[in-house]
PDB file of C-alpha atoms and ligand atoms in Angstrom:
ATOM      1  CA  MET A   1     133.186  80.000 176.131  1.00 98.00           C
ATOM      2  CA  GLU A   2     133.132  78.583 172.619  1.00 98.00           C
ATOM      3  CA  LEU A   3     133.031  74.837 172.015  1.00 98.00           C
ATOM      4  CA  TYR A   4     135.089  73.017 169.419  1.00 98.00           C
ATOM      5  CA  LEU A   5     134.845  69.329 168.599  1.00 98.00           C
ATOM      6  CA  ASP A   6     138.061  67.355 169.120  1.00 98.00           C
ATOM      7  CA  SER A   7     137.570  64.722 166.438  1.00 98.00           C
ATOM      8  CA  ALA A   8     138.386  63.603 162.912  1.00 98.00           C
ATOM      9  CA  ASN A   9     135.243  61.477 162.614  1.00 98.00           C
ATOM     10  CA  ILE A  10     132.911  62.747 159.893  1.00 98.00           C
ATOM     11  CA  GLU A  11     129.671  61.429 161.425  1.00 98.00           C
ATOM     12  CA  GLU A  12     130.498  62.967 164.818  1.00 98.00           C
ATOM     13  CA  ILE A  13     131.453  66.272 163.215  1.00 98.00           C
ATOM     14  CA  ARG A  14     128.377  66.301 160.963  1.00 98.00           C
ATOM     15  CA  HIS A  15     126.070  65.671 163.931  1.00 98.00           C
ATOM     16  CA  ALA A  16     127.709  68.176 166.315  1.00 98.00           C
ATOM     17  CA  ALA A  17     127.777  70.812 163.561  1.00 97.00           C
ATOM     18  CA  SER A  18     124.083  70.227 162.801  1.00 97.00           C
ATOM     19  CA  LEU A  19     123.242  71.136 166.425  1.00 98.00           C
ATOM     20  CA  GLY A  20     124.774  74.565 165.908  1.00 97.00           C
ATOM     21  CA  ILE A  21     126.826  74.386 169.103  1.00 97.00           C
ATOM     22  CA  ILE A  22     130.372  74.078 167.811  1.00 97.00           C
ATOM     23  CA  SER A  23     132.359  76.825 166.159  1.00 97.00           C
ATOM     24  CA  GLY A  24     135.370  74.754 165.193  1.00 98.00           C
ATOM     25  CA  VAL A  25     137.166  71.439 165.088  1.00 98.00           C
ATOM     26  CA  THR A  26     140.586  70.428 166.381  1.00 98.00           C
ATOM     27  CA  THR A  27     142.404  67.450 164.931  1.00 98.00           C
ATOM     28  CA  ASN A  28     145.703  65.748 165.635  1.00 97.00           C
ATOM     29  CA  PRO A  29     147.618  62.827 164.095  1.00 98.00           C
ATOM     30  CA  SER A  30     146.249  60.377 166.695  1.00 97.00           C
ATOM     31  CA  LEU A  31     142.630  61.318 165.951  1.00 98.00           C
ATOM     32  CA  LEU A  32     143.255  60.952 162.195  1.00 98.00           C
ATOM     33  CA  ALA A  33     145.033  57.597 162.631  1.00 97.00           C
ATOM     34  CA  LYS A  34     142.160  56.362 164.822  1.00 97.00           C
ATOM     35  CA  GLU A  35     139.839  56.870 161.843  1.00 97.00           C
ATOM     36  CA  ASP A  36     142.095  54.946 159.466  1.00 95.00           C
ATOM     37  CA  PRO A  37     145.901  54.625 159.548  1.00 95.00           C
ATOM     38  CA  LYS A  38     145.883  54.956 155.730  1.00 96.00           C
ATOM     39  CA  ILE A  39     143.617  58.012 155.777  1.00 97.00           C
ATOM     40  CA  ASP A  40     144.024  60.664 153.060  1.00 97.00           C
ATOM     41  CA  VAL A  41     144.680  63.552 155.469  1.00 98.00           C
ATOM     42  CA  ARG A  42     144.125  66.347 152.935  1.00 98.00           C
ATOM     43  CA  LYS A  43     140.806  64.858 151.819  1.00 98.00           C
ATOM     44  CA  ARG A  44     139.561  64.346 155.389  1.00 98.00           C
ATOM     45  CA  ILE A  45     140.617  67.839 156.467  1.00 98.00           C
ATOM     46  CA  LEU A  46     138.806  69.385 153.507  1.00 98.00           C
ATOM     47  CA  GLU A  47     135.682  67.313 154.279  1.00 97.00           C
ATOM     48  CA  ILE A  48     135.751  68.612 157.864  1.00 98.00           C
ATOM     49  CA  HIS A  49     136.279  72.166 156.640  1.00 97.00           C
ATOM     50  CA  ALA A  50     133.271  71.879 154.329  1.00 96.00           C
ATOM     51  CA  LEU A  51     131.101  70.610 157.211  1.00 94.00           C
ATOM     52  CA  VAL A  52     132.004  73.160 159.882  1.00 94.00           C
ATOM     53  CA  GLY A  53     133.512  76.132 158.091  1.00 89.00           C
ATOM     54  CA  GLY A  54     134.808  77.750 161.309  1.00 92.00           C
ATOM     55  CA  HIS A  55     138.051  77.131 163.128  1.00 97.00           C
ATOM     56  CA  LEU A  56     139.992  74.049 162.022  1.00 98.00           C
ATOM     57  CA  SER A  57     143.337  73.161 163.611  1.00 98.00           C
ATOM     58  CA  VAL A  58     145.595  70.912 161.547  1.00 98.00           C
ATOM     59  CA  GLU A  59     148.738  69.597 163.208  1.00 98.00           C
ATOM     60  CA  VAL A  60     152.232  69.387 161.736  1.00 98.00           C
ATOM     61  CA  VAL A  61     154.397  66.333 162.394  1.00 98.00           C
ATOM     62  CA  SER A  62     157.885  67.728 161.760  1.00 98.00           C
ATOM     63  CA  THR A  63     160.073  68.380 164.787  1.00 98.00           C
ATOM     64  CA  ASP A  64     162.239  71.096 163.185  1.00 98.00           C
ATOM     65  CA  ALA A  65     161.030  74.610 162.437  1.00 98.00           C
ATOM     66  CA  ASP A  66     161.817  74.464 158.700  1.00 98.00           C
ATOM     67  CA  GLY A  67     159.889  71.231 158.312  1.00 98.00           C
ATOM     68  CA  MET A  68     156.952  72.662 160.279  1.00 98.00           C
ATOM     69  CA  LEU A  69     156.929  75.750 158.058  1.00 98.00           C
ATOM     70  CA  ARG A  70     156.963  73.600 154.904  1.00 98.00           C
ATOM     71  CA  GLU A  71     154.030  71.595 156.264  1.00 98.00           C
ATOM     72  CA  ALA A  72     152.210  74.802 157.200  1.00 98.00           C
ATOM     73  CA  ASP A  73     152.599  76.041 153.598  1.00 98.00           C
ATOM     74  CA  GLU A  74     151.127  72.811 152.320  1.00 98.00           C
ATOM     75  CA  ILE A  75     148.167  72.904 154.731  1.00 98.00           C
ATOM     76  CA  LEU A  76     147.507  76.554 153.852  1.00 98.00           C
ATOM     77  CA  SER A  77     147.476  75.597 150.161  1.00 98.00           C
ATOM     78  CA  TRP A  78     144.554  73.237 151.007  1.00 98.00           C
ATOM     79  CA  PHE A  79     142.587  76.115 152.566  1.00 97.00           C
ATOM     80  CA  PRO A  80     144.020  79.484 153.588  1.00 97.00           C
ATOM     81  CA  GLU A  81     142.002  79.869 156.829  1.00 97.00           C
ATOM     82  CA  ALA A  82     143.669  76.808 158.421  1.00 98.00           C
ATOM     83  CA  THR A  83     145.020  77.142 161.942  1.00 98.00           C
ATOM     84  CA  ILE A  84     148.403  75.435 162.093  1.00 98.00           C
ATOM     85  CA  LYS A  85     148.787  73.287 165.187  1.00 98.00           C
ATOM     86  CA  ILE A  86     152.363  73.210 166.434  1.00 98.00           C
ATOM     87  CA  PRO A  87     153.832  71.245 169.344  1.00 98.00           C
ATOM     88  CA  MET A  88     155.178  73.164 172.347  1.00 98.00           C
ATOM     89  CA  ILE A  89     158.873  72.517 171.713  1.00 98.00           C
ATOM     90  CA  PRO A  90     161.592  75.140 171.116  1.00 98.00           C
ATOM     91  CA  GLU A  91     161.611  74.473 167.344  1.00 98.00           C
ATOM     92  CA  GLY A  92     157.840  74.821 167.431  1.00 98.00           C
ATOM     93  CA  LEU A  93     158.118  78.271 169.005  1.00 98.00           C
ATOM     94  CA  LYS A  94     160.479  79.321 166.222  1.00 98.00           C
ATOM     95  CA  ALA A  95     157.919  78.228 163.635  1.00 98.00           C
ATOM     96  CA  VAL A  96     155.095  79.969 165.532  1.00 98.00           C
ATOM     97  CA  ARG A  97     157.042  83.245 165.512  1.00 98.00           C
ATOM     98  CA  LYS A  98     157.552  83.033 161.720  1.00 98.00           C
ATOM     99  CA  LEU A  99     153.919  82.114 161.050  1.00 98.00           C
ATOM    100  CA  SER A 100     152.675  84.821 163.397  1.00 98.00           C
ATOM    101  CA  ASP A 101     154.814  87.388 161.541  1.00 98.00           C
ATOM    102  CA  GLN A 102     153.010  86.259 158.356  1.00 98.00           C
ATOM    103  CA  ASP A 103     149.585  86.599 160.080  1.00 98.00           C
ATOM    104  CA  VAL A 104     148.993  82.853 159.992  1.00 98.00           C
ATOM    105  CA  GLU A 105     146.926  81.537 162.903  1.00 98.00           C
ATOM    106  CA  THR A 106     148.650  78.991 165.132  1.00 98.00           C
ATOM    107  CA  ASN A 107     147.511  76.688 167.912  1.00 98.00           C
ATOM    108  CA  VAL A 108     150.329  75.631 170.228  1.00 98.00           C
ATOM    109  CA  THR A 109     149.519  72.159 171.486  1.00 98.00           C
ATOM    110  CA  LEU A 110     150.782  69.888 174.274  1.00 98.00           C
ATOM    111  CA  ILE A 111     150.926  72.682 176.851  1.00 98.00           C
ATOM    112  CA  PHE A 112     151.090  71.423 180.431  1.00 98.00           C
ATOM    113  CA  SER A 113     152.344  74.443 182.401  1.00 98.00           C
ATOM    114  CA  PRO A 114     151.811  78.211 182.635  1.00 98.00           C
ATOM    115  CA  THR A 115     155.422  78.892 181.562  1.00 98.00           C
ATOM    116  CA  GLN A 116     154.883  76.918 178.357  1.00 98.00           C
ATOM    117  CA  ALA A 117     151.699  78.897 177.715  1.00 98.00           C
ATOM    118  CA  LEU A 118     153.537  82.190 178.335  1.00 98.00           C
ATOM    119  CA  ALA A 119     156.319  81.257 175.891  1.00 98.00           C
ATOM    120  CA  ALA A 120     153.744  80.270 173.253  1.00 98.00           C
ATOM    121  CA  ASN A 121     151.936  83.587 173.726  1.00 98.00           C
ATOM    122  CA  ASN A 122     155.190  85.502 173.402  1.00 98.00           C
ATOM    123  CA  ALA A 123     156.048  83.638 170.206  1.00 98.00           C
ATOM    124  CA  GLY A 124     152.753  84.949 168.796  1.00 98.00           C
ATOM    125  CA  ALA A 125     150.445  81.934 169.183  1.00 98.00           C
ATOM    126  CA  THR A 126     146.799  82.605 168.367  1.00 98.00           C
ATOM    127  CA  TYR A 127     145.691  79.731 170.660  1.00 98.00           C
ATOM    128  CA  VAL A 128     147.390  78.013 173.587  1.00 98.00           C
ATOM    129  CA  SER A 129     146.068  74.477 174.145  1.00 98.00           C
ATOM    130  CA  VAL A 130     146.306  73.360 177.761  1.00 98.00           C
ATOM    131  CA  PHE A 131     145.913  69.576 178.091  1.00 98.00           C
ATOM    132  CA  VAL A 132     143.761  69.118 181.166  1.00 98.00           C
ATOM    133  CA  GLY A 133     142.873  65.400 181.122  1.00 98.00           C
ATOM    134  CA  ARG A 134     146.412  64.153 180.604  1.00 98.00           C
ATOM    135  CA  LEU A 135     147.530  66.075 183.720  1.00 98.00           C
ATOM    136  CA  ASP A 136     144.576  64.677 185.678  1.00 98.00           C
ATOM    137  CA  ASP A 137     145.648  61.206 184.527  1.00 98.00           C
ATOM    138  CA  LEU A 138     148.943  61.753 186.390  1.00 98.00           C
ATOM    139  CA  GLY A 139     147.119  62.747 189.573  1.00 98.00           C
ATOM    140  CA  ALA A 140     147.732  66.470 188.981  1.00 98.00           C
ATOM    141  CA  ASP A 141     145.022  69.150 188.737  1.00 98.00           C
ATOM    142  CA  GLY A 142     144.951  69.954 185.011  1.00 98.00           C
ATOM    143  CA  MET A 143     142.381  72.710 185.408  1.00 98.00           C
ATOM    144  CA  GLU A 144     144.714  74.528 187.811  1.00 98.00           C
ATOM    145  CA  VAL A 145     146.938  75.260 184.806  1.00 98.00           C
ATOM    146  CA  VAL A 146     143.987  76.795 182.938  1.00 98.00           C
ATOM    147  CA  ARG A 147     143.163  78.912 186.021  1.00 98.00           C
ATOM    148  CA  ASP A 148     146.805  80.033 186.356  1.00 98.00           C
ATOM    149  CA  VAL A 149     147.051  80.889 182.672  1.00 98.00           C
ATOM    150  CA  ARG A 150     143.819  82.939 182.893  1.00 98.00           C
ATOM    151  CA  ASP A 151     145.185  84.798 185.956  1.00 98.00           C
ATOM    152  CA  ILE A 152     148.471  85.550 184.242  1.00 98.00           C
ATOM    153  CA  TRP A 153     146.701  86.660 181.055  1.00 98.00           C
ATOM    154  CA  ASP A 154     144.399  89.000 183.005  1.00 98.00           C
ATOM    155  CA  THR A 155     147.269  90.419 185.071  1.00 98.00           C
ATOM    156  CA  GLN A 156     149.517  90.936 182.063  1.00 98.00           C
ATOM    157  CA  GLY A 157     146.940  91.690 179.380  1.00 98.00           C
ATOM    158  CA  LEU A 158     148.082  88.837 177.121  1.00 98.00           C
ATOM    159  CA  SER A 159     146.255  87.985 173.956  1.00 95.00           C
ATOM    160  CA  SER A 160     146.540  84.299 172.941  1.00 98.00           C
ATOM    161  CA  LEU A 161     143.185  82.567 173.261  1.00 98.00           C
ATOM    162  CA  ILE A 162     143.126  79.964 176.051  1.00 99.00           C
ATOM    163  CA  LEU A 163     141.932  76.621 174.759  1.00 98.00           C
ATOM    164  CA  ALA A 164     141.133  73.867 177.274  1.00 98.00           C
ATOM    165  CA  ALA A 165     141.984  70.563 175.566  1.00 98.00           C
ATOM    166  CA  SER A 166     142.164  66.914 176.583  1.00 98.00           C
ATOM    167  CA  ILE A 167     138.622  67.181 177.947  1.00 98.00           C
ATOM    168  CA  ARG A 168     137.308  63.902 179.328  1.00 98.00           C
ATOM    169  CA  HIS A 169     133.854  64.562 180.840  1.00 98.00           C
ATOM    170  CA  PRO A 170     131.133  67.229 181.131  1.00 98.00           C
ATOM    171  CA  LEU A 171     132.480  68.544 184.449  1.00 98.00           C
ATOM    172  CA  HIS A 172     135.685  69.502 182.618  1.00 98.00           C
ATOM    173  CA  ILE A 173     133.548  71.721 180.350  1.00 98.00           C
ATOM    174  CA  VAL A 174     131.973  73.411 183.380  1.00 98.00           C
ATOM    175  CA  GLU A 175     135.333  73.845 185.100  1.00 98.00           C
ATOM    176  CA  ALA A 176     136.966  75.199 181.929  1.00 98.00           C
ATOM    177  CA  ALA A 177     134.200  77.791 181.581  1.00 98.00           C
ATOM    178  CA  LYS A 178     134.544  78.789 185.253  1.00 98.00           C
ATOM    179  CA  ALA A 179     138.333  78.945 184.890  1.00 98.00           C
ATOM    180  CA  GLY A 180     137.917  81.470 182.057  1.00 98.00           C
ATOM    181  CA  ALA A 181     139.004  79.358 179.095  1.00 98.00           C
ATOM    182  CA  ASP A 182     138.048  81.072 175.829  1.00 98.00           C
ATOM    183  CA  ILE A 183     137.373  77.736 174.151  1.00 98.00           C
ATOM    184  CA  SER A 184     136.974  74.140 175.188  1.00 98.00           C
ATOM    185  CA  THR A 185     137.656  71.424 172.633  1.00 98.00           C
ATOM    186  CA  CYS A 186     135.719  68.280 173.492  1.00 98.00           C
ATOM    187  CA  PRO A 187     135.510  64.782 172.122  1.00 98.00           C
ATOM    188  CA  TYR A 188     132.043  63.825 170.851  1.00 98.00           C
ATOM    189  CA  LYS A 189     131.081  61.646 173.839  1.00 98.00           C
ATOM    190  CA  PRO A 190     131.507  64.207 176.658  1.00 98.00           C
ATOM    191  CA  LEU A 191     130.003  66.881 174.421  1.00 98.00           C
ATOM    192  CA  MET A 192     126.835  64.810 173.933  1.00 98.00           C
ATOM    193  CA  GLN A 193     126.798  63.795 177.623  1.00 98.00           C
ATOM    194  CA  SER A 194     126.934  67.477 178.535  1.00 98.00           C
ATOM    195  CA  LEU A 195     123.607  68.068 176.741  1.00 98.00           C
ATOM    196  CA  GLN A 196     121.694  65.430 178.673  1.00 97.00           C
ATOM    197  CA  HIS A 197     119.818  65.511 181.955  1.00 98.00           C
ATOM    198  CA  PRO A 198     117.406  62.814 183.190  1.00 98.00           C
ATOM    199  CA  LEU A 199     114.977  65.489 184.417  1.00 98.00           C
ATOM    200  CA  THR A 200     114.853  66.959 180.893  1.00 98.00           C
ATOM    201  CA  ASP A 201     113.874  63.552 179.483  1.00 98.00           C
ATOM    202  CA  LYS A 202     111.392  62.912 182.311  1.00 98.00           C
ATOM    203  CA  GLY A 203     109.900  66.402 181.958  1.00 98.00           C
ATOM    204  CA  LEU A 204     109.521  66.056 178.184  1.00 98.00           C
ATOM    205  CA  ALA A 205     107.873  62.639 178.528  1.00 98.00           C
ATOM    206  CA  ALA A 206     105.345  64.165 180.974  1.00 98.00           C
ATOM    207  CA  PHE A 207     104.628  67.155 178.689  1.00 98.00           C
ATOM    208  CA  LEU A 208     104.079  64.857 175.716  1.00 98.00           C
ATOM    209  CA  ALA A 209     101.878  62.455 177.703  1.00 98.00           C
ATOM    210  CA  ASP A 210      99.725  65.359 178.964  1.00 98.00           C
ATOM    211  CA  TYR A 211      99.454  66.790 175.463  1.00 98.00           C
ATOM    212  CA  LYS A 212      98.350  63.373 174.175  1.00 97.00           C
ATOM    213  CA  LYS A 213      95.702  63.212 176.929  1.00 97.00           C
ATOM    214  CA  MET A 214      94.391  66.640 175.849  1.00 97.00           C
ATOM    215  CA  GLN A 215      94.221  65.537 172.221  1.00 96.00           C
ATOM    216  CA  GLU A 216      92.333  62.382 173.234  1.00 95.00           C
ATOM    217  CA  GLU A 217      89.810  64.458 175.246  1.00 95.00           C
ATOM    218  CA  ILE A 218      89.305  66.834 172.315  1.00 95.00           C
ATOM    219  CA  ALA A 219      88.818  63.878 169.974  1.00 93.00           C
ATOM    220  CA  LYS A 220      86.197  62.402 172.371  1.00 93.00           C
ATOM    221  CA  LEU A 221      84.310  65.723 172.490  1.00 92.00           C
ATOM    222  CA  LYS A 222      84.310  65.919 168.700  1.00 91.00           C
ATOM    223  CA  GLY A 223      82.850  62.440 168.951  1.00 79.00           C
TER     224      GLY A 223
HETATM  225  O1  G3P B   1     143.415  67.913 170.686  1.00 95.95           O
HETATM  226  C1  G3P B   1     144.217  67.173 171.507  1.00 95.95           C
HETATM  227  C2  G3P B   1     143.733  66.860 172.895  1.00 95.95           C
HETATM  228  O2  G3P B   1     142.486  67.338 173.146  1.00 95.95           O
HETATM  229  C3  G3P B   1     144.025  65.441 173.257  1.00 95.95           C
HETATM  230  O3  G3P B   1     143.167  64.856 174.170  1.00 95.95           O
HETATM  231  O4  G3P B   1     142.181  62.878 175.236  1.00 95.95           O
HETATM  232  O5  G3P B   1     144.194  62.596 173.764  1.00 95.95           O
HETATM  233  O6  G3P B   1     144.391  63.666 175.994  1.00 95.95           O
HETATM  234  P1  G3P B   1     143.507  63.427 174.830  1.00 95.95           P
END
């Protein structure tokens, strides 16, 4: 399972990219606004693209297909490899079909059910983004949707890539991988938490202390 960073923060993206563990970045209007409500979206998107170079989802904000397609044209004029992120609404599906027919990659976002994922796949979506955490917030089992989508995809031989989004903690990453998600897009905090283990830190401290002891003994022998 590939990992993307779900962020529009340059420092977070720079650091995660430097670790070599992410192959893309997903953004949305809320993440951009969190950085700065007056943010220059084109400039920030191009900065992110320069840092990561892999997948980069950029979301449209129109609610009609023509508007979405105009926005997609503009985003693609910034950089042609952009993945256009489109909300899972009927007008969005129309836009996805058109973009898919032009071989433009799309990421259908705000998917909360297997039927929405199926429709997005049939419209030609490259990625279907299932929002796990927001379903969990309602007391539902968000990962169940990812598992159902994987089952349906395997039974039917469907091709959209399954992207587990709205990830809130490291266990979501584990569960998404077990559920067969192709990609998990994680905010910076759970991604960094997922790299840590107290026994790793304790073990490293012991290795370093023992190495220091050895060096001290060697130094004593050399006198
Ligand atoms: O990329 C969008 C998605 O991951 C949103 O997550 O935490 O706002 O539910 P969240």
